[in-house]
């Protein structure tokens, strides 16, 4: 049972990383995740400074970095590497920062802006840092 939990956690981390690639496609306007979705346009932190093209480029960099981090941490967990834990913590913090920085500042259509992601990131951080999961159950 223990290897199954490790494998499941690694797969979930990898899949969470791949979700960031969907937001990469959205930020590069390769497709729309939802009709009318304009993320990351209107970012309160970057749109005025960098313009919408610059904001989309910055969002793309964040998305790729977070995707690589989550996939790498899942791979590290699967391979029982000690570096998986700081990698997942860094990825969760980076991704949470991305959600905050590329938010348009309005309390509408939060799901279009990754509004559920902070809950996921807090859960990951609590599980990994506070509960010392998955070692505590593996």
PDB file of C-alpha atoms in Angstrom:
ATOM      1  CA  UNK A   1       0.000   0.000   0.000  1.00  0.00           C
ATOM      2  CA  UNK A   2       2.779   2.446   0.818  1.00  0.00           C
ATOM      3  CA  UNK A   3       4.273   2.450  -2.702  1.00  0.00           C
ATOM      4  CA  UNK A   4       0.786   3.046  -4.076  1.00  0.00           C
ATOM      5  CA  UNK A   5       0.435   6.204  -1.967  1.00  0.00           C
ATOM      6  CA  UNK A   6       3.862   7.453  -3.078  1.00  0.00           C
ATOM      7  CA  UNK A   7       2.991   6.788  -6.703  1.00  0.00           C
ATOM      8  CA  UNK A   8      -0.392   8.497  -6.330  1.00  0.00           C
ATOM      9  CA  UNK A   9       1.185  11.572  -4.705  1.00  0.00           C
ATOM     10  CA  UNK A  10       3.858  11.724  -7.427  1.00  0.00           C
ATOM     11  CA  UNK A  11       1.240  11.455 -10.175  1.00  0.00           C
ATOM     12  CA  UNK A  12      -0.881  14.195  -8.566  1.00  0.00           C
ATOM     13  CA  UNK A  13       2.121  16.513  -8.344  1.00  0.00           C
ATOM     14  CA  UNK A  14       2.985  15.819 -11.978  1.00  0.00           C
ATOM     15  CA  UNK A  15      -0.580  16.407 -13.101  1.00  0.00           C
ATOM     16  CA  UNK A  16      -0.733  19.641 -11.141  1.00  0.00           C
ATOM     17  CA  UNK A  17       2.403  20.706 -12.983  1.00  0.00           C
ATOM     18  CA  UNK A  18       0.802  19.886 -16.316  1.00  0.00           C
ATOM     19  CA  UNK A  19      -2.173  22.117 -15.479  1.00  0.00           C
ATOM     20  CA  UNK A  20       0.289  25.003 -15.594  1.00  0.00           C
ATOM     21  CA  UNK A  21       0.933  24.138 -19.237  1.00  0.00           C
ATOM     22  CA  UNK A  22      -2.757  24.742 -19.928  1.00  0.00           C
ATOM     23  CA  UNK A  23      -2.354  28.214 -18.473  1.00  0.00           C
ATOM     24  CA  UNK A  24       0.767  28.602 -20.633  1.00  0.00           C
ATOM     25  CA  UNK A  25      -1.371  27.941 -23.705  1.00  0.00           C
ATOM     26  CA  UNK A  26      -3.935  30.437 -22.419  1.00  0.00           C
ATOM     27  CA  UNK A  27      -1.288  33.085 -21.756  1.00  0.00           C
ATOM     28  CA  UNK A  28       0.182  32.656 -25.240  1.00  0.00           C
ATOM     29  CA  UNK A  29      -3.312  32.768 -26.798  1.00  0.00           C
ATOM     30  CA  UNK A  30      -2.836  29.340 -28.352  1.00  0.00           C
ATOM     31  CA  UNK A  31      -6.356  28.552 -27.114  1.00  0.00           C
ATOM     32  CA  UNK A  32      -8.893  29.728 -24.553  1.00  0.00           C
ATOM     33  CA  UNK A  33      -9.453  27.590 -21.521  1.00  0.00           C
ATOM     34  CA  UNK A  34     -12.954  29.047 -21.327  1.00  0.00           C
ATOM     35  CA  UNK A  35     -14.860  31.300 -23.710  1.00  0.00           C
ATOM     36  CA  UNK A  36     -14.068  34.931 -22.958  1.00  0.00           C
ATOM     37  CA  UNK A  37     -11.156  34.098 -20.662  1.00  0.00           C
ATOM     38  CA  UNK A  38      -8.466  36.767 -21.011  1.00  0.00           C
ATOM     39  CA  UNK A  39      -5.999  35.753 -18.270  1.00  0.00           C
ATOM     40  CA  UNK A  40      -3.349  37.151 -17.701  1.00  0.00           C
ATOM     41  CA  UNK A  41      -4.471  40.389 -19.367  1.00  0.00           C
ATOM     42  CA  UNK A  42      -5.307  43.085 -16.860  1.00  0.00           C
ATOM     43  CA  UNK A  43      -2.764  41.898 -14.275  1.00  0.00           C
ATOM     44  CA  UNK A  44      -2.700  44.442 -11.475  1.00  0.00           C
ATOM     45  CA  UNK A  45       1.079  43.956 -11.084  1.00  0.00           C
ATOM     46  CA  UNK A  46       2.328  43.860 -14.665  1.00  0.00           C
ATOM     47  CA  UNK A  47      -0.149  45.092 -17.263  1.00  0.00           C
ATOM     48  CA  UNK A  48       0.584  48.802 -16.813  1.00  0.00           C
ATOM     49  CA  UNK A  49       4.322  48.280 -16.584  1.00  0.00           C
ATOM     50  CA  UNK A  50       4.882  45.667 -19.270  1.00  0.00           C
ATOM     51  CA  UNK A  51       1.764  45.967 -21.428  1.00  0.00           C
ATOM     52  CA  UNK A  52      -0.379  42.969 -22.255  1.00  0.00           C
ATOM     53  CA  UNK A  53       2.225  41.306 -24.504  1.00  0.00           C
ATOM     54  CA  UNK A  54       4.887  41.630 -21.815  1.00  0.00           C
ATOM     55  CA  UNK A  55       2.464  40.404 -19.180  1.00  0.00           C
ATOM     56  CA  UNK A  56       1.649  37.329 -21.257  1.00  0.00           C
ATOM     57  CA  UNK A  57       5.360  36.625 -21.701  1.00  0.00           C
ATOM     58  CA  UNK A  58       5.995  36.911 -17.956  1.00  0.00           C
ATOM     59  CA  UNK A  59       3.013  34.677 -17.220  1.00  0.00           C
ATOM     60  CA  UNK A  60       4.377  32.122 -19.662  1.00  0.00           C
ATOM     61  CA  UNK A  61       7.731  32.073 -17.859  1.00  0.00           C
ATOM     62  CA  UNK A  62       5.976  31.566 -14.505  1.00  0.00           C
ATOM     63  CA  UNK A  63       3.833  28.779 -15.979  1.00  0.00           C
ATOM     64  CA  UNK A  64       6.788  26.907 -17.442  1.00  0.00           C
ATOM     65  CA  UNK A  65       8.840  27.240 -14.251  1.00  0.00           C
ATOM     66  CA  UNK A  66       5.958  26.002 -12.078  1.00  0.00           C
ATOM     67  CA  UNK A  67       5.225  23.123 -14.456  1.00  0.00           C
ATOM     68  CA  UNK A  68       8.846  22.013 -14.464  1.00  0.00           C
ATOM     69  CA  UNK A  69       9.017  22.296 -10.680  1.00  0.00           C
ATOM     70  CA  UNK A  70       5.896  20.255  -9.991  1.00  0.00           C
ATOM     71  CA  UNK A  71       6.745  17.561 -12.546  1.00  0.00           C
ATOM     72  CA  UNK A  72      10.318  17.384 -11.222  1.00  0.00           C
ATOM     73  CA  UNK A  73       9.118  17.139  -7.619  1.00  0.00           C
ATOM     74  CA  UNK A  74       6.736  14.336  -8.529  1.00  0.00           C
ATOM     75  CA  UNK A  75       9.558  12.546 -10.311  1.00  0.00           C
ATOM     76  CA  UNK A  76      11.856  13.093  -7.330  1.00  0.00           C
ATOM     77  CA  UNK A  77       9.242  11.736  -4.943  1.00  0.00           C
ATOM     78  CA  UNK A  78       8.739   8.700  -7.135  1.00  0.00           C
ATOM     79  CA  UNK A  79      12.503   8.127  -7.245  1.00  0.00           C
ATOM     80  CA  UNK A  80      12.794   8.744  -3.477  1.00  0.00           C
ATOM     81  CA  UNK A  81      15.132  11.695  -3.955  1.00  0.00           C
ATOM     82  CA  UNK A  82      15.618  14.052  -1.014  1.00  0.00           C
ATOM     83  CA  UNK A  83      15.355  17.175  -3.195  1.00  0.00           C
ATOM     84  CA  UNK A  84      11.699  16.601  -4.079  1.00  0.00           C
ATOM     85  CA  UNK A  85      10.456  18.354  -0.912  1.00  0.00           C
ATOM     86  CA  UNK A  86      12.195  21.749  -1.394  1.00  0.00           C
ATOM     87  CA  UNK A  87      11.309  21.565  -5.082  1.00  0.00           C
ATOM     88  CA  UNK A  88       7.591  21.138  -4.407  1.00  0.00           C
ATOM     89  CA  UNK A  89       7.653  23.881  -1.760  1.00  0.00           C
ATOM     90  CA  UNK A  90       9.356  26.281  -4.168  1.00  0.00           C
ATOM     91  CA  UNK A  91       6.947  25.347  -6.943  1.00  0.00           C
ATOM     92  CA  UNK A  92       3.900  25.874  -4.739  1.00  0.00           C
ATOM     93  CA  UNK A  93       5.169  29.270  -3.583  1.00  0.00           C
ATOM     94  CA  UNK A  94       6.033  30.292  -7.153  1.00  0.00           C
ATOM     95  CA  UNK A  95       2.654  29.199  -8.464  1.00  0.00           C
ATOM     96  CA  UNK A  96       0.814  30.964  -5.639  1.00  0.00           C
ATOM     97  CA  UNK A  97       2.795  34.133  -6.394  1.00  0.00           C
ATOM     98  CA  UNK A  98       1.849  33.760 -10.053  1.00  0.00           C
ATOM     99  CA  UNK A  99      -1.843  33.625  -9.199  1.00  0.00           C
ATOM    100  CA  UNK A 100      -1.537  36.728  -7.043  1.00  0.00           C
ATOM    101  CA  UNK A 101       0.632  38.745  -9.442  1.00  0.00           C
ATOM    102  CA  UNK A 102      -1.383  37.974 -12.568  1.00  0.00           C
ATOM    103  CA  UNK A 103      -4.771  38.469 -10.900  1.00  0.00           C
ATOM    104  CA  UNK A 104      -6.693  41.369 -12.402  1.00  0.00           C
ATOM    105  CA  UNK A 105      -7.577  42.751  -8.976  1.00  0.00           C
ATOM    106  CA  UNK A 106     -11.316  42.164  -9.319  1.00  0.00           C
ATOM    107  CA  UNK A 107     -13.387  39.699  -7.342  1.00  0.00           C
ATOM    108  CA  UNK A 108     -15.102  38.270 -10.410  1.00  0.00           C
ATOM    109  CA  UNK A 109     -14.444  35.164 -12.489  1.00  0.00           C
ATOM    110  CA  UNK A 110     -11.803  34.088  -9.999  1.00  0.00           C
ATOM    111  CA  UNK A 111     -11.811  30.567 -11.399  1.00  0.00           C
ATOM    112  CA  UNK A 112     -10.609  32.010 -14.728  1.00  0.00           C
ATOM    113  CA  UNK A 113      -7.588  33.433 -12.915  1.00  0.00           C
ATOM    114  CA  UNK A 114      -6.541  30.336 -11.032  1.00  0.00           C
ATOM    115  CA  UNK A 115      -8.631  31.295  -8.016  1.00  0.00           C
ATOM    116  CA  UNK A 116      -8.768  27.729  -6.677  1.00  0.00           C
ATOM    117  CA  UNK A 117      -4.976  27.329  -6.938  1.00  0.00           C
ATOM    118  CA  UNK A 118      -4.102  29.039  -3.635  1.00  0.00           C
ATOM    119  CA  UNK A 119      -6.219  26.461  -1.802  1.00  0.00           C
ATOM    120  CA  UNK A 120      -4.323  23.674  -3.571  1.00  0.00           C
ATOM    121  CA  UNK A 121      -0.966  25.305  -2.807  1.00  0.00           C
ATOM    122  CA  UNK A 122      -1.779  25.827   0.874  1.00  0.00           C
ATOM    123  CA  UNK A 123      -2.871  22.176   1.098  1.00  0.00           C
ATOM    124  CA  UNK A 124       0.392  21.057  -0.515  1.00  0.00           C
ATOM    125  CA  UNK A 125       2.457  23.237   1.830  1.00  0.00           C
ATOM    126  CA  UNK A 126       0.601  22.036   4.929  1.00  0.00           C
ATOM    127  CA  UNK A 127       0.903  18.400   3.851  1.00  0.00           C
ATOM    128  CA  UNK A 128       4.598  18.647   3.035  1.00  0.00           C
ATOM    129  CA  UNK A 129       5.866  21.075   5.702  1.00  0.00           C
ATOM    130  CA  UNK A 130       3.528  20.689   8.665  1.00  0.00           C
ATOM    131  CA  UNK A 131       2.395  17.079   8.389  1.00  0.00           C
ATOM    132  CA  UNK A 132       5.700  15.912   6.875  1.00  0.00           C
ATOM    133  CA  UNK A 133       3.664  13.990   4.347  1.00  0.00           C
ATOM    134  CA  UNK A 134       4.165  11.575   2.672  1.00  0.00           C
ATOM    135  CA  UNK A 135       6.918  10.192   4.946  1.00  0.00           C
ATOM    136  CA  UNK A 136       4.466  10.162   7.831  1.00  0.00           C
ATOM    137  CA  UNK A 137       2.247   7.716   5.938  1.00  0.00           C
ATOM    138  CA  UNK A 138       4.788   5.917   3.763  1.00  0.00           C
TER     139      UNK A 138
END
